Coordinates of C-alpha atoms in Angstrom, one line a residue:
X42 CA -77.8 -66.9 -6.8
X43 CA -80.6 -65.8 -9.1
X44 CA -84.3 -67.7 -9.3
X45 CA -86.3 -67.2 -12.5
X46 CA -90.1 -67.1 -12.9
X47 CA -91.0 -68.1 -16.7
X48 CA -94.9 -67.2 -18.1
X49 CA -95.0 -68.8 -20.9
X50 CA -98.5 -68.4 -22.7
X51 CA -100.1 -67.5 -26.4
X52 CA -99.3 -64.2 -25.7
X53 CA -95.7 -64.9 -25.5
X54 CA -93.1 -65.3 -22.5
X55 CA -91.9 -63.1 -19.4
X56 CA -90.1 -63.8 -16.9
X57 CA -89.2 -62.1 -13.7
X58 CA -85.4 -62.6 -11.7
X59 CA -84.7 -62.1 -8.2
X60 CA -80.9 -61.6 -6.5
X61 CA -80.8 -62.7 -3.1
X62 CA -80.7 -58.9 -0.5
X63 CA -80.8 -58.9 3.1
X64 CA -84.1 -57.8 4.5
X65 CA -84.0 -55.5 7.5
X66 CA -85.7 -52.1 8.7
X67 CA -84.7 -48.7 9.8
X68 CA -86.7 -47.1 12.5
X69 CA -86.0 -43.9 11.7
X70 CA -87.2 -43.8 8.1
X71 CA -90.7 -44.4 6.6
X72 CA -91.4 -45.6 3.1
X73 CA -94.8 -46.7 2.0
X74 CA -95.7 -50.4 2.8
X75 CA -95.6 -52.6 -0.4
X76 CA -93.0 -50.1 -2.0
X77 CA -90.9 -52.1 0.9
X78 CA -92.0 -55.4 0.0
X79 CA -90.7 -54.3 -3.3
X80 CA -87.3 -53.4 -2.1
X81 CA -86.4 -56.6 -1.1
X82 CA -85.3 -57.9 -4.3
X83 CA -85.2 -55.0 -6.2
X84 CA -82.1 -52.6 -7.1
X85 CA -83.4 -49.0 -6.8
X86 CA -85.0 -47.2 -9.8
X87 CA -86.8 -43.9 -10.5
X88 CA -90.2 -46.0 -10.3
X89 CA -88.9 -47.3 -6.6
X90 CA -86.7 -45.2 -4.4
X91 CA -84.0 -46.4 -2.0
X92 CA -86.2 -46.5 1.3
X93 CA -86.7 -49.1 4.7
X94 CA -89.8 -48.6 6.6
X95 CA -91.3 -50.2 10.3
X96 CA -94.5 -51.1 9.3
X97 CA -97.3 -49.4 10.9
X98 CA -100.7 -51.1 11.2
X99 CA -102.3 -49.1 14.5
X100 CA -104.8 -47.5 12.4
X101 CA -106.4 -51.0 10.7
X102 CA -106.3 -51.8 14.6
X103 CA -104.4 -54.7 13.8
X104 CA -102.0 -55.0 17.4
X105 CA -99.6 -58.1 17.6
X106 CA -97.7 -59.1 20.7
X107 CA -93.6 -59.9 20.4
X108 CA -91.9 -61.1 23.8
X109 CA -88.6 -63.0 24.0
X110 CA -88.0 -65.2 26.8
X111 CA -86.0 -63.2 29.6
X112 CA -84.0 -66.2 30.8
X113 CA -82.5 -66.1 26.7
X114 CA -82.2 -62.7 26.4
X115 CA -80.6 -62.3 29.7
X116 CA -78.2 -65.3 28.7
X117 CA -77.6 -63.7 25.1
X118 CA -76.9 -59.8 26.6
X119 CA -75.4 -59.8 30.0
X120 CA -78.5 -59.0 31.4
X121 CA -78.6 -55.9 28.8
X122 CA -81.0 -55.0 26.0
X123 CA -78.7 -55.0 22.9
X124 CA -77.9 -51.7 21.1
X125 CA -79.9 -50.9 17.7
X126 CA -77.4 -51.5 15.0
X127 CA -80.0 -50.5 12.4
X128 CA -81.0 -53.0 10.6
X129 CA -82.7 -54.7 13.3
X130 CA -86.3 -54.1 15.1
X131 CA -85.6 -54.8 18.4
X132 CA -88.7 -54.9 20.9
X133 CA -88.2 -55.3 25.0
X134 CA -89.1 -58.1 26.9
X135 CA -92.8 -58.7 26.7
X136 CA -94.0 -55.7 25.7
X137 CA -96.8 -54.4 23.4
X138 CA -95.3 -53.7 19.8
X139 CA -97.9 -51.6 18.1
X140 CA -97.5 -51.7 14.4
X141 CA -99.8 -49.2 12.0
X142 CA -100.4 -49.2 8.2
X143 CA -98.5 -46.4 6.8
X144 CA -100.2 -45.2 3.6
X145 CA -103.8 -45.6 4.7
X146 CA -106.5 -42.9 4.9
X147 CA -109.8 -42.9 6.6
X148 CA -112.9 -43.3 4.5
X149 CA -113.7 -40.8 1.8
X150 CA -117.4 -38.9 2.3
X151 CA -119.1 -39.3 -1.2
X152 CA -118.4 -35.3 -1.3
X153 CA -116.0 -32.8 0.2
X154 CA -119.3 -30.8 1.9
X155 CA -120.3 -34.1 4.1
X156 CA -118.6 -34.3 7.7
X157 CA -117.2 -37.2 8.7
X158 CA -119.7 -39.1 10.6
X159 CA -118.9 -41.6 13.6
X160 CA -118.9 -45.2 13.6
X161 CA -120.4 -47.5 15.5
X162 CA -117.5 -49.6 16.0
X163 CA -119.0 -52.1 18.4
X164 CA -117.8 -55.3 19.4
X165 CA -117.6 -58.8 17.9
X166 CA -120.3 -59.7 15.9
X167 CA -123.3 -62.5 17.2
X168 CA -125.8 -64.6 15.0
X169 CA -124.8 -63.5 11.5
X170 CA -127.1 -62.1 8.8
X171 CA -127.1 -61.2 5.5
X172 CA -129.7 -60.3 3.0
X173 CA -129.2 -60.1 -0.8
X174 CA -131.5 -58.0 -2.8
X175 CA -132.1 -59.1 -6.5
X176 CA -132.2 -62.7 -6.6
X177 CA -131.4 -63.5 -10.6
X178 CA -128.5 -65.3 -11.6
X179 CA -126.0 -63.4 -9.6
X180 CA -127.7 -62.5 -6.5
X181 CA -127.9 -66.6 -6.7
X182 CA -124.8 -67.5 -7.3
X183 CA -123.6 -64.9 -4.5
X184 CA -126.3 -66.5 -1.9
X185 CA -125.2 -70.5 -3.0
X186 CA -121.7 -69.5 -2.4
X187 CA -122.3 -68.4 0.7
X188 CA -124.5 -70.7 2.2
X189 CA -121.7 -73.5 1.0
X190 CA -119.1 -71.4 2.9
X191 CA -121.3 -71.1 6.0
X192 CA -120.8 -67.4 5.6
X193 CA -123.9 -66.3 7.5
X194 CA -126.2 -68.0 10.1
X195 CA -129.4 -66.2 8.0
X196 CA -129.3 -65.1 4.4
X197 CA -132.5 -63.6 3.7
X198 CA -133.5 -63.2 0.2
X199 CA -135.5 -60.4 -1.6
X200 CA -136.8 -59.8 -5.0
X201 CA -139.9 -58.8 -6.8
X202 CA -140.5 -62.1 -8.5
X203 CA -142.0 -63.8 -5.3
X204 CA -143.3 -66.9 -7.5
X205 CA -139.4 -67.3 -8.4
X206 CA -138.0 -66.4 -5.2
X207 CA -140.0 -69.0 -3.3
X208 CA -139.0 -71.3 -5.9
X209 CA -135.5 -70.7 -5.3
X210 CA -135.4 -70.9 -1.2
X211 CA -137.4 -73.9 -1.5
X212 CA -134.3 -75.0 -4.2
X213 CA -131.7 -74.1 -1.0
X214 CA -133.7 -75.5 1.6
X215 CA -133.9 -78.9 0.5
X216 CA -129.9 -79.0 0.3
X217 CA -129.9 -78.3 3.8
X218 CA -129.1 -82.2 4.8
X219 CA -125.5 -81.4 3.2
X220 CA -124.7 -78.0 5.2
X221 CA -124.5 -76.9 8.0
X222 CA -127.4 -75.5 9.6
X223 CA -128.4 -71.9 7.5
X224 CA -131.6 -70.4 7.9
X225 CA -132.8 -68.6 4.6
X226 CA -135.7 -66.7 4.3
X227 CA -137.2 -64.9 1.3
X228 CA -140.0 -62.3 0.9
X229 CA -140.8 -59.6 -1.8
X230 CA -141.1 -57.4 1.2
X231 CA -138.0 -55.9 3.0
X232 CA -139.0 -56.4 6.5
X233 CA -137.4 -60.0 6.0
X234 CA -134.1 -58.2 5.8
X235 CA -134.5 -56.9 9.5
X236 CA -131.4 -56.0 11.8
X237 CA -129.1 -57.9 8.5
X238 CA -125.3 -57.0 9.3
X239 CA -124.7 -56.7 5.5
X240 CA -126.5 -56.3 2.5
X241 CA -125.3 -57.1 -1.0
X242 CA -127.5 -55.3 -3.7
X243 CA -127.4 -57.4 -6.9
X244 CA -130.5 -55.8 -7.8
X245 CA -130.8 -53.9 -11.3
X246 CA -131.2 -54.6 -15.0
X247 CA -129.3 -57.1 -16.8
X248 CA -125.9 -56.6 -19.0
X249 CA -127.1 -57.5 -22.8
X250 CA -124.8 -59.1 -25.2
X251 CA -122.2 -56.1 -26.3
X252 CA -122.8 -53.8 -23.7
X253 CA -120.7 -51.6 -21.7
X254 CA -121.9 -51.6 -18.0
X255 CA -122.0 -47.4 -18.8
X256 CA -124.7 -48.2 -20.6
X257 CA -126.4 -49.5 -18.0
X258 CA -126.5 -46.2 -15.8
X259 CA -130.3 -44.7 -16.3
X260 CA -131.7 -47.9 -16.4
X261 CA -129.9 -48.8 -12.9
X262 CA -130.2 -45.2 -11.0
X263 CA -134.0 -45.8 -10.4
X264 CA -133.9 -49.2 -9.3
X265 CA -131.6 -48.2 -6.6
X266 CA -133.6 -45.1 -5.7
X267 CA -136.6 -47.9 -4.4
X268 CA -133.7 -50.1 -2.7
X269 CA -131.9 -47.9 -0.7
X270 CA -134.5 -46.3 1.3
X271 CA -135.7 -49.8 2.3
X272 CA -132.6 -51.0 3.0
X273 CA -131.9 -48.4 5.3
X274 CA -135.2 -48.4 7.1
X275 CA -135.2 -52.3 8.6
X276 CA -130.9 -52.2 8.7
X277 CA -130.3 -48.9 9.5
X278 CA -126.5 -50.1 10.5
X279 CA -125.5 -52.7 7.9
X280 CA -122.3 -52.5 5.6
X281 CA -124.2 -52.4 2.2
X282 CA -122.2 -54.1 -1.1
X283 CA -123.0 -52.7 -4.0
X284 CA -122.6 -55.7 -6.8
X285 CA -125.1 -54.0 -9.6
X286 CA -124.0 -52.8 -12.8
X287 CA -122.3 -50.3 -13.5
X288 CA -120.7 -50.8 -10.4
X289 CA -118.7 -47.6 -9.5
X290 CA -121.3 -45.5 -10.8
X291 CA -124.2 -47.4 -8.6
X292 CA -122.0 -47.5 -5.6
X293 CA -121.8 -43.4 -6.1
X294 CA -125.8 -43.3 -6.6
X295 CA -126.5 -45.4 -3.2
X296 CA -124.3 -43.6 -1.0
X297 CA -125.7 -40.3 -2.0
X298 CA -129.1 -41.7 -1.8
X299 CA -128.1 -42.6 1.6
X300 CA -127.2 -39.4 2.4
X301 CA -124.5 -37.9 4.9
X302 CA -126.0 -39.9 7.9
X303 CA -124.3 -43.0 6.9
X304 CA -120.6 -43.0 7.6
X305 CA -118.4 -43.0 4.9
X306 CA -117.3 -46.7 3.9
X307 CA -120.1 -48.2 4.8
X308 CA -121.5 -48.3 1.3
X309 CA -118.7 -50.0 -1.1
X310 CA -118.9 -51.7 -4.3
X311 CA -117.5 -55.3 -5.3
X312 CA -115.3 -52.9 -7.9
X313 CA -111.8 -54.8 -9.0
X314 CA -112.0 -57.5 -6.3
X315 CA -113.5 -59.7 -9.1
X316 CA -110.9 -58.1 -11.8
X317 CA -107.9 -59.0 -9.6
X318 CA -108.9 -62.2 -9.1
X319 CA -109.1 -63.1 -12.9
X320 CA -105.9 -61.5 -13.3
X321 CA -104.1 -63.6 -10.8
X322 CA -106.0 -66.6 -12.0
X323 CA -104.8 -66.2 -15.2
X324 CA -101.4 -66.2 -14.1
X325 CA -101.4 -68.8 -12.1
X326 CA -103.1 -71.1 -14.7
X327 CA -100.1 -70.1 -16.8
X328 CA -97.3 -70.7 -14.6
X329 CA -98.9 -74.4 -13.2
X330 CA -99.0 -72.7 -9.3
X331 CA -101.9 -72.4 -7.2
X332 CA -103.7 -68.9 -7.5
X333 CA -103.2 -68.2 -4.3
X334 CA -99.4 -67.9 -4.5
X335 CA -99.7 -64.6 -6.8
X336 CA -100.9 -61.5 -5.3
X337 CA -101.2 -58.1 -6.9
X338 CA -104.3 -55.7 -8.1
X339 CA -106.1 -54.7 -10.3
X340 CA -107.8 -51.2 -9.6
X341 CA -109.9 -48.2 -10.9
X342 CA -113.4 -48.9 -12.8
X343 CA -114.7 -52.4 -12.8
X344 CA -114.6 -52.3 -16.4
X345 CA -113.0 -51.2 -19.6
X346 CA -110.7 -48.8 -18.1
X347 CA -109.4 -50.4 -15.1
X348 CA -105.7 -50.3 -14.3
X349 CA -103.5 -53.5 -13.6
X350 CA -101.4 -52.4 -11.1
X351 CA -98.0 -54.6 -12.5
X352 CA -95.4 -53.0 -10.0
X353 CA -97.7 -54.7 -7.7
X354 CA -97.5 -58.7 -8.6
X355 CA -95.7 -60.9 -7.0
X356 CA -95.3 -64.6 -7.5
X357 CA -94.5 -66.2 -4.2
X358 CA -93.2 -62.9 -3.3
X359 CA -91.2 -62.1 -6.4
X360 CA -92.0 -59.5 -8.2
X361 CA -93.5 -60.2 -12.1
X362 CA -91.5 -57.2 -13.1
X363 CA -87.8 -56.8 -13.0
X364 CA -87.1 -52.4 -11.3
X365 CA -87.7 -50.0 -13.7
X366 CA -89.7 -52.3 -16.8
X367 CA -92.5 -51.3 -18.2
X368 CA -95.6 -53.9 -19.0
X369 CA -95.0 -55.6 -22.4
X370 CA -97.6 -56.2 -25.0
X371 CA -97.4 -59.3 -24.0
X372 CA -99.0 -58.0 -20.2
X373 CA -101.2 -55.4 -22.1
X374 CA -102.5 -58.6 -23.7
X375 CA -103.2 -60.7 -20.2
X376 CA -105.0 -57.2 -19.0
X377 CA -107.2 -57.0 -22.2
X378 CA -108.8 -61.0 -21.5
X379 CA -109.2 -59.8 -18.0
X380 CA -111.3 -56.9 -19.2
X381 CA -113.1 -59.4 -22.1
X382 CA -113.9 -62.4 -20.1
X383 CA -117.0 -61.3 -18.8
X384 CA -118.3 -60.2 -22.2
X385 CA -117.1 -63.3 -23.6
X386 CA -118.8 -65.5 -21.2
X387 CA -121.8 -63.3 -21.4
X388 CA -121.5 -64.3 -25.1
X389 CA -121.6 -67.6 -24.5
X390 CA -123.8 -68.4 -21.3
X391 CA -126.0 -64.9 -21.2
X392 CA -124.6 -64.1 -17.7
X393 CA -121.5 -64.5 -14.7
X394 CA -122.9 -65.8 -12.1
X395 CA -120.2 -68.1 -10.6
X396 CA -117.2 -66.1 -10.2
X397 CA -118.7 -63.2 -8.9
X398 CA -120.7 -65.8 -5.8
X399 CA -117.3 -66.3 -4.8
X400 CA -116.2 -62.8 -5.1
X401 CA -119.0 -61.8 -2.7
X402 CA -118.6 -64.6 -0.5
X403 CA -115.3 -63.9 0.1
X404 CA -116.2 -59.8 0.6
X405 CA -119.0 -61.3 2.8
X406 CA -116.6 -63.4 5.0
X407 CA -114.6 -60.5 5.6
X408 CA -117.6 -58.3 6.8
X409 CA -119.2 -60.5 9.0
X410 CA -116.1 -62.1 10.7
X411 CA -114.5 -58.7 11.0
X412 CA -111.6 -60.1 9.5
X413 CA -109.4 -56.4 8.2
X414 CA -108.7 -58.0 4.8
X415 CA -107.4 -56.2 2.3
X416 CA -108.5 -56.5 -0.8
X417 CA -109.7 -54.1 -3.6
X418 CA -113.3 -52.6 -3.5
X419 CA -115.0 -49.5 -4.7
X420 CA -115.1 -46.8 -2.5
X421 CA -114.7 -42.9 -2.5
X422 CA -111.0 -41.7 -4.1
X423 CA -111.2 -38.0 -4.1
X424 CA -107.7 -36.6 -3.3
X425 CA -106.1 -39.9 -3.9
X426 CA -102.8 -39.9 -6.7
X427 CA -104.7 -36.5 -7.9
X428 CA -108.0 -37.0 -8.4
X429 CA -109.8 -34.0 -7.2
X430 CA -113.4 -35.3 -8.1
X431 CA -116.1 -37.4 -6.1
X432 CA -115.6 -40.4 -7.9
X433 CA -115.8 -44.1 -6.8
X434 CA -113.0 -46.7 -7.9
X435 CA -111.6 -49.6 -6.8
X436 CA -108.5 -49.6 -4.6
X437 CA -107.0 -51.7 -2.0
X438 CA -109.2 -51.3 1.5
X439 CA -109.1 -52.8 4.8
X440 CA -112.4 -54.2 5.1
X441 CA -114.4 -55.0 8.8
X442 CA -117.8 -55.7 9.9
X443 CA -118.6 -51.5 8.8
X444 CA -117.3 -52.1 5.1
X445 CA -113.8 -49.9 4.5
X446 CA -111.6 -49.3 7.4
X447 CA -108.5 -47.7 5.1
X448 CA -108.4 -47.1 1.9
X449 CA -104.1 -48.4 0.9
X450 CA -102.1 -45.8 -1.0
X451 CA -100.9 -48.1 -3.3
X452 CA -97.5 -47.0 -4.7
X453 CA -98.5 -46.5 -8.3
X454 CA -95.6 -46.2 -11.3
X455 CA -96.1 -42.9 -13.4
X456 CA -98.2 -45.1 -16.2
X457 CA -100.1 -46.7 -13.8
X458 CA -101.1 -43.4 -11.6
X459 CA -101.7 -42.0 -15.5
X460 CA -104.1 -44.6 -16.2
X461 CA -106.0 -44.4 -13.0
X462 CA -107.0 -41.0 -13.2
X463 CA -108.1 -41.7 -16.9
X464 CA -110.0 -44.4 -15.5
X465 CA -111.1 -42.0 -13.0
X466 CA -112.7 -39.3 -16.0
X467 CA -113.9 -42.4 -18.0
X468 CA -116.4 -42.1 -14.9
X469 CA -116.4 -38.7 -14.0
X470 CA -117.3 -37.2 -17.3

C-alpha cells in the first residue's frame, strides 16, 4: 500500500509517497542517525546509501532503561536469551541499554588556537533566572513569552532607557494576578542580572526597512563590546543567547569578546531555530495539520543565504521528498517567503517581535530545564561538511542548562552541503 501527502499551495502542488518497509537495526553497522529515519521508507539512492544503524545517544547523556519481565521471557525462550537474527535489538533482562548519538561532535572553540575548556556540568538546576538585555520590541516579546510560559522563576530586565524599562516592568507586574507567581526586576545597571542561569542579548540597533542584517555589523560590534564584559562579571557561568542582529556574525563577536575562558557552547545564537520554524509553519498551514507534525531544518545564516535542509522534512514521519529528487521551484519558492517574511512584516509593522518571543521561550525552556533538545542554533562550524573557517551558523545542537551539548552532523545532499558552505563565505568573506 502506498500513502500520499498533497501540498497544494500558490506556488503549485508536491506530494511525497511512502511504500510500507520493515524497520529493524543491525548491530554491527553504523549509519548516521536521521539518514536512518530516512531509510525507512525510502529505496536507496546516491543521495542515501543502503545502511541500518543502533542509535547511539551516550554522548547527549541521554540513558534509557529496557527490561522484559523474566517470568515472559523465560516462558517465551526455554529459559534462554534468544539468538540475534539481525534485524532485531535484543537487550537482557533488566539491564542498562546505553544508547549514544552517532554523528555528534563536542562544541567548536570560536578558533582552532583556543583549548577546549571544562564545563561545569553540575547538577539540576534550582530557582530559575534569566535576564534579557535590550528591552525594545523583541527583548519584550522574548520576556512576555516567557513569563506566560512560566519559563523562569526571575526574569530580570536591563536596558539603557530606565524611564521605559520601568514603564514596562510595571506593564508585567500588574498582569501578575493571571500567572503564576514571576518575579521581574529591571535596572539600567547590570548587577540586577546577578547569578542569572541564562542571558538572552536582544540588545543592538534596529533592522530599518530594506535592510540586510549584514548591514547591521559595525553598528552592532560596539554595543556588544559594553554587554559582554558585564554580562560576564555578575553571571560569570550563564549560557548566553545571542538574539541581536546580524545574528551569526554577533554570536562570533561575543564569544571572542568572551574570550577562551568561557567553554565553547556556551555562547550560541537563536540562528535558524526561528527560520525552521516558519518553514514548517508554512507547511503545515498548507497541508491543514498541526505544525507540530512536520519536522525538518532549516540551517546556515539566519538570513538571506540560509539553507533548507529538504532531505530533512518529514510529515508525520514521511519524508516531503521522494529518494533521489531534487527541490522544485515550487520548494525554492516556499524557502524564498521564509527568507522574506521578516522583511515583509518589518514592512508592514516596523519590527518581529512575536515570533521570535516564542522562539526564545522555547530556547529558554530548554536551557533552564536542562531538557537536551535538539533544535537548530548558531554555534561554531569549523570542520563541519568542509568548512575550514571560524564561522558561526546554525545547525541542529543538543541544547542543556550550558547552551550546546552536540552539534548533529546532519546528513546533507550534495546541493544542500553546496549551499551551506556558500552560506558559510556569505559570512566569512
Amino acid at each position: 500500500m502506498a500513502s500520499r501527502f498533497a501540498l497544494s499551495s500558490s506556488f503549485g502542488t508536491m506530494t511525497a509517497r511512502i511504500a510500507g518497509r520493515r524497520i529493524f537495526a543491525h548491530k554491527s553497522t553504523a549509519t548516521p542517525i536521521f539518514q536512518a529515519a530516512a531509510s525507512l521508507f525510502s529505496t536507496p539512492s546516491h543521495h542515501q546509501p543502503e545502511q541500518t544503524t543502533m542509535i547511539d545517544f551516550h554522548k547527549a547523556n541521554m540513558t534509557r532503561r529496557y527490561s522484559t519481565s523474566s517470568s515472559v521471557a523465560d516462558t517465551a525462550t526455554g529459559g534462554k536469551q534468544p539468538e540475534d537474527d539481525g534485524n532485531i535489538l535484543h537487550d537482557s533482562i533488566g539491564q542498562n541499554v546505553h544508547l549514544h548519538l552517532l554523528q555528534s561532535k563536542d562544541p567548536i572553540p570560536y578558533s582552532s588556537d583556543i583549548p577546549l575548556s571544562p564545563v561545569n556540568d553540575g547538577g539540576a538546576l534550582g530557582h530559575k533566572k534569566v535576564t534579557v538585555v535590550g528591552c525594545g520590541q523583541v527583548g519584550m516579546g522574548i520576556a512576555f513569552a516567557m513569563l506566560n510560559q512560566t519559563v523562569a522563576g526571575t526574569i530580570a530586565l536591563v536596558d539603557r532607557n530606565k524611564s521605559k524599562l520601568d514603564g514596562e516592568a510595571r506593564d508585567l507586574e500588574q498582569g501578575s494576578a493571571f500567572h503564576q507567581h514571576v518575579r521581574v526586576l529591571a535596572s539600567d545597571n547590570y548587577s540586577v542580572s546577578q547569578d542569572s542561569h541564562l542571558v538572552i542579548i536582544t540588545a543592538g540597533a534596529a533592522q530599518t526597512p530594506g535592510e540586510s542584517r549584514l548591514n547591521l555589523v559595525s553598528r552592532n560590534v560596539e554595543i556588544m563590546k559594553s554587554i559582554i564584559p558585564n554580562v560576564l562579571a555578575f553571571s560569570p557561568n550563564a549560557a548566553i543567547c545571542i538574539v541581536s542582529n546580524p545574528c551569526d556574525l554577533m554570536t562570533a563577536v561575543a564569544a571572542k569578546i568572551a574570550g577562551p575562558s568561557v567553554p565553547p557552547g556556551r555562547i550560541f545564537g537563536s540562528g535558524t531555530c526561528l527560520d525552521s520554524s516558519r518553514l514548517k509553519s508554512m507547511l503545515a498551514k498548507r497541508l491543514g495539520i498541526d505544525g507540530q507534525g512536520v519536522s525538518g531544518y532549516v540551517i546556515g545564516e539566519h538570513g538571506d543565504s540560509s539553507v533548507p535542509v529538504w532531505s530533512s522534512v518529514r510529515v508525520g514521519g514521511v519524508p516531503i521528498l521522494k529518494p533521489g529528487d531534487e527541490p522544485s521551484s515550487v520548494h525554492d519558492a516556499m524557502h524564498k517567503e521564509v527568507v522574506d517574511s521578516a522583511y515583509d512584516i518589518i514592512q508592514r509593522k516596523g519590527y518581529t517581535n512575536w515570533s521570535v518571543g516564542l522562539t526564545g521561550a522555547f530556547i529558554g525552556r530548554a536551557v533552564l530545564d536542562d531538557t537536551h533538545t535538539i533544535m537548530p542554533v548558531s554555534t561554531c562550524v569549523r570542520g563541519l561538511h568542509g568548512i575550514e573557517e571560524d564561522v558561526f551558523l546554525s545547525v541542529p545542537c543538543v541544547m542543556g542548562s550550558h547552551g550546546v551539548r552536540q552539534l548533529i552532523d546532519l546528513p546533507l545532499t550534495d546541493l544542500e552541503e553546496e549551499q551551506f558552505r556558500k552560506s558559510a563565505a556569505t559570512l566569512w568573506d
